Each structure stands twice: as C-alpha cells, then as structure tokens.
PDB file of C-alpha atoms and ligand atoms in Angstrom:
ATOM      1  CA  MET A  40     -27.772 -34.464 -74.575  1.00 72.00           C
ATOM      2  CA  LYS A  41     -30.894 -32.777 -73.927  1.00 78.00           C
ATOM      3  CA  THR A  42     -33.406 -33.381 -76.670  1.00 89.00           C
ATOM      4  CA  PRO A  43     -32.624 -30.492 -79.371  1.00 93.00           C
ATOM      5  CA  GLU A  44     -34.736 -27.657 -79.526  1.00 96.00           C
ATOM      6  CA  ALA A  45     -35.636 -26.120 -83.473  1.00 97.00           C
ATOM      7  CA  ARG A  46     -36.879 -22.650 -83.836  1.00 98.00           C
ATOM      8  CA  GLN A  47     -38.052 -20.988 -86.646  1.00 98.00           C
ATOM      9  CA  TYR A  48     -38.308 -17.217 -87.652  1.00 98.00           C
ATOM     10  CA  PRO A  49     -39.428 -15.560 -90.940  1.00 98.00           C
ATOM     11  CA  ASP A  50     -35.896 -14.728 -91.835  1.00 98.00           C
ATOM     12  CA  LEU A  51     -32.667 -13.480 -91.294  1.00 98.00           C
ATOM     13  CA  LYS A  52     -33.883 -10.031 -89.211  1.00 98.00           C
ATOM     14  CA  ALA A  53     -36.073 -11.666 -87.110  1.00 98.00           C
ATOM     15  CA  LEU A  54     -33.545 -14.598 -86.339  1.00 98.00           C
ATOM     16  CA  SER A  55     -30.957 -12.112 -85.397  1.00 98.00           C
ATOM     17  CA  GLU A  56     -33.601 -10.303 -82.992  1.00 98.00           C
ATOM     18  CA  ALA A  57     -34.792 -13.000 -81.282  1.00 98.00           C
ATOM     19  CA  GLY A  58     -31.163 -14.917 -80.887  1.00 98.00           C
ATOM     20  CA  ALA A  59     -30.226 -11.337 -79.488  1.00 98.00           C
ATOM     21  CA  LYS A  60     -32.973 -11.424 -76.851  1.00 98.00           C
ATOM     22  CA  HIS A  61     -32.355 -15.183 -76.221  1.00 98.00           C
ATOM     23  CA  ILE A  62     -28.319 -14.397 -75.433  1.00 98.00           C
ATOM     24  CA  CYS A  63     -29.250 -11.526 -73.040  1.00 98.00           C
ATOM     25  CA  ALA A  64     -31.556 -14.094 -71.065  1.00 97.00           C
ATOM     26  CA  LEU A  65     -29.246 -16.498 -71.230  1.00 98.00           C
ATOM     27  CA  VAL A  66     -26.393 -14.621 -70.015  1.00 98.00           C
ATOM     28  CA  ARG A  67     -28.692 -13.095 -67.231  1.00 97.00           C
ATOM     29  CA  ASP A  68     -29.510 -16.648 -65.831  1.00 97.00           C
ATOM     30  CA  SER A  69     -26.235 -18.439 -65.925  1.00 97.00           C
ATOM     31  CA  LEU A  70     -24.914 -15.023 -64.078  1.00 96.00           C
ATOM     32  CA  ARG A  71     -27.399 -16.005 -61.306  1.00 96.00           C
ATOM     33  CA  GLN A  72     -25.137 -19.642 -61.607  1.00 94.00           C
ATOM     34  CA  ARG A  73     -21.504 -18.043 -61.581  1.00 94.00           C
ATOM     35  CA  ASP A  74     -19.588 -14.799 -62.665  1.00 94.00           C
ATOM     36  CA  PRO A  75     -18.032 -14.441 -65.350  1.00 96.00           C
ATOM     37  CA  VAL A  76     -20.561 -16.234 -67.740  1.00 97.00           C
ATOM     38  CA  THR A  77     -18.248 -17.433 -70.913  1.00 98.00           C
ATOM     39  CA  VAL A  78     -19.908 -17.076 -74.348  1.00 98.00           C
ATOM     40  CA  VAL A  79     -18.368 -18.490 -77.633  1.00 98.00           C
ATOM     41  CA  LEU A  80     -18.923 -16.068 -80.533  1.00 98.00           C
ATOM     42  CA  ALA A  81     -19.505 -17.765 -84.301  1.00 98.00           C
ATOM     43  CA  GLY A  82     -17.439 -16.748 -87.469  1.00 96.00           C
ATOM     44  CA  GLY A  83     -19.121 -16.465 -90.587  1.00 96.00           C
ATOM     45  CA  LYS A  84     -21.477 -13.818 -92.331  1.00 97.00           C
ATOM     46  CA  THR A  85     -24.928 -15.372 -90.582  1.00 98.00           C
ATOM     47  CA  PRO A  86     -24.294 -13.847 -86.802  1.00 98.00           C
ATOM     48  CA  ARG A  87     -23.268 -10.379 -88.210  1.00 98.00           C
ATOM     49  CA  LEU A  88     -26.892  -8.838 -87.440  1.00 98.00           C
ATOM     50  CA  LEU A  89     -27.304 -10.221 -83.908  1.00 98.00           C
ATOM     51  CA  TYR A  90     -23.898  -8.851 -83.071  1.00 98.00           C
ATOM     52  CA  ARG A  91     -25.123  -5.605 -84.263  1.00 98.00           C
ATOM     53  CA  ASN A  92     -28.443  -6.108 -82.166  1.00 98.00           C
ATOM     54  CA  LEU A  93     -26.635  -6.909 -78.927  1.00 98.00           C
ATOM     55  CA  ALA A  94     -24.692  -4.148 -79.179  1.00 98.00           C
ATOM     56  CA  SER A  95     -28.260  -2.022 -79.803  1.00 98.00           C
ATOM     57  CA  PRO A  96     -31.039  -1.088 -77.501  1.00 97.00           C
ATOM     58  CA  PRO A  97     -32.911  -2.686 -75.991  1.00 97.00           C
ATOM     59  CA  HIS A  98     -30.380  -5.374 -75.458  1.00 97.00           C
ATOM     60  CA  ASN A  99     -27.037  -3.406 -75.121  1.00 97.00           C
ATOM     61  CA  ALA A 100     -28.417  -2.296 -72.098  1.00 97.00           C
ATOM     62  CA  ARG A 101     -29.666  -5.682 -70.477  1.00 96.00           C
ATOM     63  CA  MET A 102     -25.868  -7.457 -71.332  1.00 97.00           C
ATOM     64  CA  ALA A 103     -23.864  -7.912 -68.431  1.00 96.00           C
ATOM     65  CA  TRP A 104     -20.827  -6.806 -70.561  1.00 98.00           C
ATOM     66  CA  PHE A 105     -18.498  -6.833 -67.321  1.00 97.00           C
ATOM     67  CA  ASN A 106     -19.662  -9.911 -66.369  1.00 97.00           C
ATOM     68  CA  THR A 107     -18.984 -11.313 -69.845  1.00 98.00           C
ATOM     69  CA  HIS A 108     -15.656 -12.678 -71.369  1.00 98.00           C
ATOM     70  CA  PHE A 109     -16.037 -13.520 -75.254  1.00 98.00           C
ATOM     71  CA  PHE A 110     -13.905 -16.627 -77.189  1.00 98.00           C
ATOM     72  CA  TRP A 111     -14.008 -17.757 -80.808  1.00 98.00           C
ATOM     73  CA  GLY A 112     -15.041 -20.819 -81.890  1.00 98.00           C
ATOM     74  CA  ASP A 113     -12.562 -20.827 -84.778  1.00 98.00           C
ATOM     75  CA  GLU A 114     -10.533 -18.418 -86.670  1.00 98.00           C
ATOM     76  CA  ARG A 115      -9.130 -18.030 -90.447  1.00 97.00           C
ATOM     77  CA  CYS A 116      -5.439 -17.438 -90.411  1.00 96.00           C
ATOM     78  CA  VAL A 117      -5.633 -14.156 -91.164  1.00 96.00           C
ATOM     79  CA  PRO A 118      -4.782 -10.856 -89.597  1.00 96.00           C
ATOM     80  CA  PRO A 119      -7.465  -9.226 -86.701  1.00 96.00           C
ATOM     81  CA  ASP A 120      -7.680  -6.669 -88.998  1.00 96.00           C
ATOM     82  CA  HIS A 121      -8.182  -8.399 -92.537  1.00 96.00           C
ATOM     83  CA  PRO A 122     -11.701  -8.504 -93.880  1.00 96.00           C
ATOM     84  CA  ASP A 123     -11.962 -12.010 -93.713  1.00 96.00           C
ATOM     85  CA  SER A 124     -11.100 -11.977 -89.799  1.00 97.00           C
ATOM     86  CA  ASN A 125     -14.178 -13.756 -87.635  1.00 98.00           C
ATOM     87  CA  PHE A 126     -12.796 -11.283 -84.725  1.00 98.00           C
ATOM     88  CA  GLY A 127     -12.634  -8.441 -86.949  1.00 98.00           C
ATOM     89  CA  MET A 128     -16.272  -9.209 -87.554  1.00 98.00           C
ATOM     90  CA  ALA A 129     -17.397  -9.422 -84.007  1.00 98.00           C
ATOM     91  CA  TYR A 130     -15.462  -6.585 -83.171  1.00 98.00           C
ATOM     92  CA  ASP A 131     -16.790  -4.090 -86.074  1.00 98.00           C
ATOM     93  CA  ALA A 132     -20.478  -5.338 -85.203  1.00 98.00           C
ATOM     94  CA  LEU A 133     -20.242  -6.173 -81.613  1.00 98.00           C
ATOM     95  CA  LEU A 134     -17.452  -5.428 -79.221  1.00 98.00           C
ATOM     96  CA  SER A 135     -16.384  -2.164 -80.456  1.00 98.00           C
ATOM     97  CA  ARG A 136     -19.313  -0.685 -79.537  1.00 98.00           C
ATOM     98  CA  VAL A 137     -20.068  -1.851 -75.897  1.00 98.00           C
ATOM     99  CA  PRO A 138     -18.516  -1.357 -72.916  1.00 97.00           C
ATOM    100  CA  VAL A 139     -16.861  -4.509 -72.664  1.00 98.00           C
ATOM    101  CA  PRO A 140     -13.303  -4.460 -70.851  1.00 97.00           C
ATOM    102  CA  SER A 141     -10.465  -5.548 -73.026  1.00 97.00           C
ATOM    103  CA  GLU A 142      -9.355  -8.536 -70.746  1.00 96.00           C
ATOM    104  CA  ASN A 143     -12.968 -10.002 -71.255  1.00 98.00           C
ATOM    105  CA  VAL A 144     -11.976 -10.435 -74.644  1.00 98.00           C
ATOM    106  CA  HIS A 145     -10.274 -13.556 -75.935  1.00 98.00           C
ATOM    107  CA  ARG A 146      -9.672 -13.702 -79.753  1.00 98.00           C
ATOM    108  CA  ILE A 147      -7.565 -16.665 -81.738  1.00 98.00           C
ATOM    109  CA  PRO A 148      -4.008 -15.488 -82.435  1.00 97.00           C
ATOM    110  CA  ALA A 149      -4.142 -17.294 -85.822  1.00 95.00           C
ATOM    111  CA  GLU A 150      -2.185 -14.435 -87.432  1.00 94.00           C
ATOM    112  CA  GLU A 151       0.852 -15.351 -85.155  1.00 92.00           C
ATOM    113  CA  GLY A 152       3.529 -18.133 -86.261  1.00 93.00           C
ATOM    114  CA  THR A 153       1.879 -21.824 -87.756  1.00 96.00           C
ATOM    115  CA  PRO A 154      -1.365 -22.616 -87.737  1.00 97.00           C
ATOM    116  CA  GLU A 155      -0.264 -25.235 -84.647  1.00 96.00           C
ATOM    117  CA  GLU A 156       1.491 -22.836 -83.140  1.00 96.00           C
ATOM    118  CA  ALA A 157      -1.508 -20.432 -82.822  1.00 97.00           C
ATOM    119  CA  ALA A 158      -3.990 -23.277 -81.593  1.00 97.00           C
ATOM    120  CA  GLU A 159      -1.164 -23.471 -78.993  1.00 95.00           C
ATOM    121  CA  ALA A 160      -1.274 -20.126 -78.052  1.00 96.00           C
ATOM    122  CA  TYR A 161      -5.298 -20.298 -77.647  1.00 97.00           C
ATOM    123  CA  GLU A 162      -5.279 -23.406 -75.590  1.00 95.00           C
ATOM    124  CA  ARG A 163      -2.285 -21.678 -73.286  1.00 94.00           C
ATOM    125  CA  ASP A 164      -4.826 -18.925 -73.342  1.00 94.00           C
ATOM    126  CA  LEU A 165      -8.050 -21.043 -72.160  1.00 95.00           C
ATOM    127  CA  ARG A 166      -5.955 -23.058 -69.763  1.00 92.00           C
ATOM    128  CA  ALA A 167      -4.999 -20.129 -67.912  1.00 91.00           C
ATOM    129  CA  PHE A 168      -8.509 -18.835 -67.683  1.00 93.00           C
ATOM    130  CA  PHE A 169     -10.391 -21.480 -66.924  1.00 91.00           C
ATOM    131  CA  HIS A 170      -7.503 -22.966 -64.434  1.00 81.00           C
ATOM    132  CA  PRO A 171      -6.065 -20.046 -63.366  1.00 72.00           C
ATOM    133  CA  SER A 172      -3.919 -21.866 -60.921  1.00 66.00           C
ATOM    134  CA  ILE A 173      -2.358 -23.905 -63.502  1.00 53.00           C
ATOM    135  CA  GLY A 174      -1.856 -21.352 -66.086  1.00 47.00           C
ATOM    136  CA  GLN A 175      -0.383 -17.570 -66.194  1.00 47.00           C
ATOM    137  CA  GLY A 176      -3.809 -15.733 -66.331  1.00 46.00           C
ATOM    138  CA  ALA A 177      -4.959 -14.121 -63.500  1.00 43.00           C
ATOM    139  CA  ALA A 178      -8.899 -14.424 -64.875  1.00 45.00           C
ATOM    140  CA  VAL A 179     -11.531 -15.585 -62.257  1.00 43.00           C
ATOM    141  CA  GLY A 180     -13.294 -18.356 -63.940  1.00 46.00           C
ATOM    142  CA  PRO A 181     -15.717 -20.798 -63.792  1.00 47.00           C
ATOM    143  CA  VAL A 182     -12.979 -22.833 -62.805  1.00 45.00           C
ATOM    144  CA  PRO A 183     -13.410 -26.658 -63.811  1.00 49.00           C
ATOM    145  CA  GLU A 184     -11.640 -29.680 -61.760  1.00 48.00           C
ATOM    146  CA  LYS A 185      -7.629 -29.850 -62.669  1.00 46.00           C
ATOM    147  CA  GLY A 186      -7.789 -31.171 -66.224  1.00 55.00           C
ATOM    148  CA  GLU A 187     -10.600 -30.935 -66.992  1.00 83.00           C
ATOM    149  CA  LEU A 188     -12.331 -29.587 -69.991  1.00 91.00           C
ATOM    150  CA  PRO A 189     -13.625 -26.184 -69.926  1.00 94.00           C
ATOM    151  CA  VAL A 190     -17.302 -25.611 -69.738  1.00 95.00           C
ATOM    152  CA  PHE A 191     -18.893 -22.782 -72.014  1.00 97.00           C
ATOM    153  CA  ASP A 192     -21.913 -21.106 -70.891  1.00 97.00           C
ATOM    154  CA  LEU A 193     -22.578 -20.469 -74.401  1.00 98.00           C
ATOM    155  CA  ILE A 194     -21.658 -21.272 -77.837  1.00 98.00           C
ATOM    156  CA  LEU A 195     -22.822 -19.885 -80.823  1.00 98.00           C
ATOM    157  CA  LEU A 196     -22.557 -21.621 -84.091  1.00 98.00           C
ATOM    158  CA  GLY A 197     -22.597 -21.232 -87.692  1.00 98.00           C
ATOM    159  CA  LEU A 198     -23.582 -24.349 -90.946  1.00 98.00           C
ATOM    160  CA  GLY A 199     -22.052 -24.906 -94.370  1.00 98.00           C
ATOM    161  CA  THR A 200     -23.488 -26.064 -96.747  1.00 97.00           C
ATOM    162  CA  ASP A 201     -20.921 -28.920 -96.426  1.00 97.00           C
ATOM    163  CA  GLY A 202     -22.067 -29.664 -92.819  1.00 98.00           C
ATOM    164  CA  HIS A 203     -19.335 -28.249 -91.457  1.00 98.00           C
ATOM    165  CA  THR A 204     -19.452 -25.973 -88.267  1.00 98.00           C
ATOM    166  CA  ALA A 205     -16.658 -24.100 -86.629  1.00 98.00           C
ATOM    167  CA  SER A 206     -13.646 -24.835 -88.356  1.00 98.00           C
ATOM    168  CA  LEU A 207     -14.353 -28.611 -88.361  1.00 98.00           C
ATOM    169  CA  PHE A 208     -14.971 -29.780 -91.844  1.00 98.00           C
ATOM    170  CA  PRO A 209     -16.270 -33.328 -93.170  1.00 97.00           C
ATOM    171  CA  GLY A 210     -13.578 -36.200 -93.354  1.00 96.00           C
ATOM    172  CA  ASP A 211     -10.671 -33.971 -91.498  1.00 96.00           C
ATOM    173  CA  PRO A 212      -8.521 -35.259 -89.378  1.00 96.00           C
ATOM    174  CA  VAL A 213      -8.998 -32.731 -86.632  1.00 97.00           C
ATOM    175  CA  LEU A 214     -12.508 -34.384 -85.617  1.00 97.00           C
ATOM    176  CA  GLU A 215     -11.370 -37.332 -84.248  1.00 96.00           C
ATOM    177  CA  ILE A 216      -9.156 -34.887 -81.748  1.00 95.00           C
ATOM    178  CA  GLU A 217      -9.588 -35.393 -77.880  1.00 93.00           C
ATOM    179  CA  ASP A 218      -6.968 -34.758 -76.004  1.00 91.00           C
ATOM    180  CA  ARG A 219      -6.699 -30.970 -77.133  1.00 94.00           C
ATOM    181  CA  TRP A 220      -9.037 -28.261 -76.968  1.00 96.00           C
ATOM    182  CA  VAL A 221      -7.902 -25.913 -79.559  1.00 97.00           C
ATOM    183  CA  ALA A 222      -6.470 -27.749 -83.101  1.00 97.00           C
ATOM    184  CA  PRO A 223      -4.350 -26.144 -85.941  1.00 97.00           C
ATOM    185  CA  VAL A 224      -6.552 -26.727 -89.736  1.00 97.00           C
ATOM    186  CA  PRO A 225      -3.232 -26.094 -91.951  1.00 95.00           C
ATOM    187  CA  ASN A 226      -4.540 -27.085 -95.123  1.00 92.00           C
ATOM    188  CA  PRO A 227      -6.857 -24.138 -96.424  1.00 93.00           C
ATOM    189  CA  ARG A 228     -10.505 -25.142 -96.218  1.00 89.00           C
ATOM    190  CA  GLY A 229     -13.797 -23.488 -95.924  1.00 89.00           C
ATOM    191  CA  SER A 230     -14.743 -19.687 -97.632  1.00 91.00           C
ATOM    192  CA  PRO A 231     -12.312 -18.361 -97.621  1.00 94.00           C
ATOM    193  CA  PRO A 232     -10.128 -21.208 -98.194  1.00 95.00           C
ATOM    194  CA  VAL A 233      -7.452 -20.515 -95.559  1.00 95.00           C
ATOM    195  CA  PRO A 234      -5.561 -21.933 -92.959  1.00 96.00           C
ATOM    196  CA  ARG A 235      -7.880 -22.003 -89.695  1.00 97.00           C
ATOM    197  CA  VAL A 236      -7.917 -22.877 -85.909  1.00 98.00           C
ATOM    198  CA  THR A 237     -10.976 -24.229 -84.245  1.00 98.00           C
ATOM    199  CA  LEU A 238     -11.960 -25.438 -80.933  1.00 98.00           C
ATOM    200  CA  THR A 239     -12.266 -29.172 -80.685  1.00 98.00           C
ATOM    201  CA  LEU A 240     -15.353 -31.497 -80.944  1.00 97.00           C
ATOM    202  CA  PRO A 241     -14.777 -32.690 -77.173  1.00 96.00           C
ATOM    203  CA  VAL A 242     -14.640 -28.987 -75.869  1.00 97.00           C
ATOM    204  CA  ILE A 243     -17.686 -27.530 -77.991  1.00 98.00           C
ATOM    205  CA  ASN A 244     -19.949 -31.255 -76.371  1.00 97.00           C
ATOM    206  CA  ARG A 245     -19.463 -29.950 -72.942  1.00 95.00           C
ATOM    207  CA  ALA A 246     -20.883 -26.887 -73.470  1.00 97.00           C
ATOM    208  CA  ARG A 247     -24.272 -25.853 -71.148  1.00 97.00           C
ATOM    209  CA  CYS A 248     -25.654 -24.643 -74.675  1.00 98.00           C
ATOM    210  CA  VAL A 249     -24.927 -24.262 -78.475  1.00 98.00           C
ATOM    211  CA  MET A 250     -26.838 -22.547 -80.183  1.00 98.00           C
ATOM    212  CA  PHE A 251     -26.645 -22.830 -84.240  1.00 98.00           C
ATOM    213  CA  LEU A 252     -27.433 -19.724 -86.254  1.00 98.00           C
ATOM    214  CA  VAL A 253     -29.074 -21.059 -89.890  1.00 98.00           C
ATOM    215  CA  SER A 254     -30.219 -18.689 -92.647  1.00 98.00           C
ATOM    216  CA  GLY A 255     -30.948 -19.585 -96.510  1.00 98.00           C
ATOM    217  CA  VAL A 256     -32.431 -22.202 -98.381  1.00 98.00           C
ATOM    218  CA  GLU A 257     -28.533 -23.776 -99.775  1.00 98.00           C
ATOM    219  CA  LYS A 258     -28.607 -25.075 -95.947  1.00 98.00           C
ATOM    220  CA  ARG A 259     -31.779 -26.633 -95.993  1.00 98.00           C
ATOM    221  CA  ASP A 260     -30.608 -30.097 -96.611  1.00 98.00           C
ATOM    222  CA  VAL A 261     -28.497 -30.648 -94.157  1.00 98.00           C
ATOM    223  CA  LEU A 262     -30.588 -28.946 -91.671  1.00 98.00           C
ATOM    224  CA  ARG A 263     -32.894 -31.822 -92.501  1.00 98.00           C
ATOM    225  CA  LEU A 264     -30.814 -34.609 -92.439  1.00 98.00           C
ATOM    226  CA  ILE A 265     -29.547 -33.151 -88.690  1.00 98.00           C
ATOM    227  CA  LEU A 266     -32.591 -32.663 -87.536  1.00 97.00           C
ATOM    228  CA  GLU A 267     -34.882 -35.579 -88.956  1.00 97.00           C
ATOM    229  CA  GLU A 268     -31.860 -37.860 -89.162  1.00 97.00           C
ATOM    230  CA  PRO A 269     -29.607 -37.353 -86.369  1.00 96.00           C
ATOM    231  CA  ASP A 270     -27.663 -40.540 -86.752  1.00 96.00           C
ATOM    232  CA  ARG A 271     -26.757 -40.686 -90.306  1.00 97.00           C
ATOM    233  CA  ALA A 272     -25.880 -37.144 -89.838  1.00 98.00           C
ATOM    234  CA  SER A 273     -23.688 -37.563 -87.239  1.00 97.00           C
ATOM    235  CA  ARG A 274     -21.740 -39.849 -89.865  1.00 97.00           C
ATOM    236  CA  VAL A 275     -21.379 -37.560 -93.016  1.00 97.00           C
ATOM    237  CA  TYR A 276     -21.343 -33.790 -91.347  1.00 98.00           C
ATOM    238  CA  PRO A 277     -19.380 -32.479 -88.519  1.00 98.00           C
ATOM    239  CA  ALA A 278     -22.188 -30.117 -87.603  1.00 98.00           C
ATOM    240  CA  GLY A 279     -24.189 -33.530 -86.688  1.00 98.00           C
ATOM    241  CA  ARG A 280     -21.580 -34.508 -83.963  1.00 98.00           C
ATOM    242  CA  ILE A 281     -22.214 -31.342 -82.094  1.00 98.00           C
ATOM    243  CA  LYS A 282     -24.381 -33.488 -79.186  1.00 97.00           C
ATOM    244  CA  PRO A 283     -23.806 -31.184 -76.140  1.00 97.00           C
ATOM    245  CA  GLU A 284     -24.127 -31.942 -72.390  1.00 94.00           C
ATOM    246  CA  GLY A 285     -26.386 -28.722 -72.034  1.00 96.00           C
ATOM    247  CA  ARG A 286     -28.995 -27.786 -74.528  1.00 97.00           C
ATOM    248  CA  LEU A 287     -28.669 -27.676 -78.352  1.00 98.00           C
ATOM    249  CA  VAL A 288     -30.888 -24.675 -79.917  1.00 98.00           C
ATOM    250  CA  TRP A 289     -31.501 -24.145 -83.641  1.00 98.00           C
ATOM    251  CA  PHE A 290     -32.481 -21.009 -84.792  1.00 98.00           C
ATOM    252  CA  ALA A 291     -33.101 -20.890 -88.382  1.00 98.00           C
ATOM    253  CA  ASP A 292     -34.742 -18.914 -90.686  1.00 98.00           C
ATOM    254  CA  ALA A 293     -38.037 -20.186 -93.145  1.00 97.00           C
ATOM    255  CA  GLY A 294     -35.291 -21.038 -95.884  1.00 98.00           C
ATOM    256  CA  ALA A 295     -33.284 -23.275 -93.926  1.00 98.00           C
ATOM    257  CA  MET A 296     -35.927 -24.405 -92.041  1.00 97.00           C
ATOM    258  CA  PRO A 297     -37.321 -27.885 -93.481  1.00 93.00           C
TER     259      PRO A 297
HETATM  260  C1  LIG B 508     -16.157 -19.586 -90.471  1.00 68.02           C
HETATM  261  C2  LIG B 508     -17.367 -20.578 -89.421  1.00 68.02           C
HETATM  262  C3  LIG B 508     -18.164 -21.236 -90.186  1.00 68.02           C
HETATM  263  C4  LIG B 508     -18.914 -20.562 -90.529  1.00 68.02           C
HETATM  264  C5  LIG B 508     -20.144 -21.254 -91.609  1.00 68.02           C
HETATM  265  C6  LIG B 508     -21.620 -20.567 -91.858  1.00 68.02           C
HETATM  266  O1  LIG B 508     -14.939 -19.246 -89.795  1.00 68.02           O
HETATM  267  O2  LIG B 508     -16.217 -19.562 -91.806  1.00 68.02           O
HETATM  268  O3  LIG B 508     -16.971 -20.555 -88.420  1.00 68.02           O
HETATM  269  O4  LIG B 508     -18.012 -22.759 -89.696  1.00 68.02           O
HETATM  270  O5  LIG B 508     -19.871 -20.350 -89.359  1.00 68.02           O
HETATM  271  O6  LIG B 508     -19.459 -21.308 -92.645  1.00 68.02           O
HETATM  272  O7  LIG B 508     -20.843 -19.305 -92.298  1.00 68.02           O
HETATM  273  P1  LIG B 508     -22.009 -18.679 -92.649  1.00 68.02           P
HETATM  274  O8  LIG B 508     -22.822 -17.790 -91.621  1.00 68.02           O
HETATM  275  O9  LIG B 508     -21.194 -17.472 -93.669  1.00 68.02           O
HETATM  276  O10 LIG B 508     -22.993 -18.921 -93.714  1.00 68.02           O
END
C-alpha cells in the first residue's frame, strides 16, 4: 500500500465539491490506461451531496458516463425503491440525472431471495463483467488473469462510528472471508439494522484507489485511531483493515478530521 493521503475540508459541502472533482479527474486519468473505468459507489448518507455534485455542472460535463461502470460496495436487503436502499440513494442523487447507459449500472440485487443468494448473484455479475470469457456477460471489462480478484479503479467508502465500512462490521466472521468476492451479512447489522450484502476485504484491498468520505465530529475518534495508530486500528476496526494495493485517500471534514 502507498502512504495514505488525508485531506481536510471545512465542511461537508466543500468535501463533496472536492470529492466530485477528484472523481472526475481520476476517471479521466484511468481512461488513458483502460476503458471502461470501474467505480464502486458507497452507501450511507455522506456521499449524497457528492453524488448530486457529480450530476451537476461543471462535473457532469466532465464525466465519461459512457465509459464508466458503476458498482456498489454494499447493499441493505431492501427493495431498490426503498428509502434505505444504497442503490436508491445513488440513483436519485446521481444516476437518474446523467446519461449513463443502464448496462453500465451494476446494482446488488439484495432484495432477491436470501442474502446468500443475493451475494451469489452479485458475484456472478462481477465475474461475468471482469471475466467475460468465463461468465455469461458481454461487457468488455478490464479483464484480469483468469481467477484473479477484480481490480476496481475506484472504491468509495464510508466510515461508521463503530469503525465499520461497507457492510464489514467489527467482529463479524465475514471479515475473514478470503475466497469470495461478495458475502452475505445475514444477521441484521448497522443502521438501519437489516441483513446486508457486501464486497469482501480482499476485493476492496485490490483496488487502484480507495476513497473514504467522512463527515461529522462523532467519527473523529475512530478516524484518529486509524490515521495515528494504524496497527492498533487494524485490530479493532474493519475500516482499519482497508489497505489497498493502490492509493488510499481520506476525504474528511473539519469535524471528523482529528
Ligand atoms: C451502509 C454503508 C456504510 C456507510 C457508513 C457511513 O450501507 O450503511 O455503506 O458502510 O457508508 O455507515 O454511513 P453515513 O455516511 O450515513 O454516516
């Protein structure tokens, strides 16, 4: 992992503006290396304003919508039009407002069947995209070697006050999974407390860039431990175990930054 970068902004508004700019630049840079570019969206409330910014001038004109595929880091097991759906939030704030082709949007079908079945379905979708010769999909993805983990260009993540990220919660056995890309979290966790589906740690840690969005003073202590005592944080907080092969960038507002 490269040395983590920490950027502080006065408030969520400034963070969201800088974050949107960063994503546009990253997508453009990535497109010089490969096409399409893969972006994993975060759930929770913090990214909403950033998503709205991406869908608005000047960022919306700078984004390569046709060449970007969107995925999710985790989903709550609710229908896509439910107010708690991570897909629903991103759709309202971003995807419904921009000319992204529907085949570029890969949502987690977390409302279908059990969390286990939903996780298997999403992993099949990812495998078909990243290994089109093996799966049924036709997408011309950035194809890794057969059997390799997928390498996303950008993964956006949030941080919980208990140190969770995506749907990777402290003490959950899902943290130790190494042989799956997507895992079910069947016991209700988080807010809202519902079963969930999440990308696994090995997949997140293969990313070319992970970008955390953190806002609010209630997250400051968690962020302090992660930034100042990373070894200890990696034993206590799932977010402390995010050590991507590529860049790790913390976007935090003044309340959250220690
Ligand atoms: C979810 C998440 C979760 C979220 C954090 C931060 O589905 O709940 O993806 O990991 O990002 O809990 O959430 P807030 O941005 O709402 O504080």
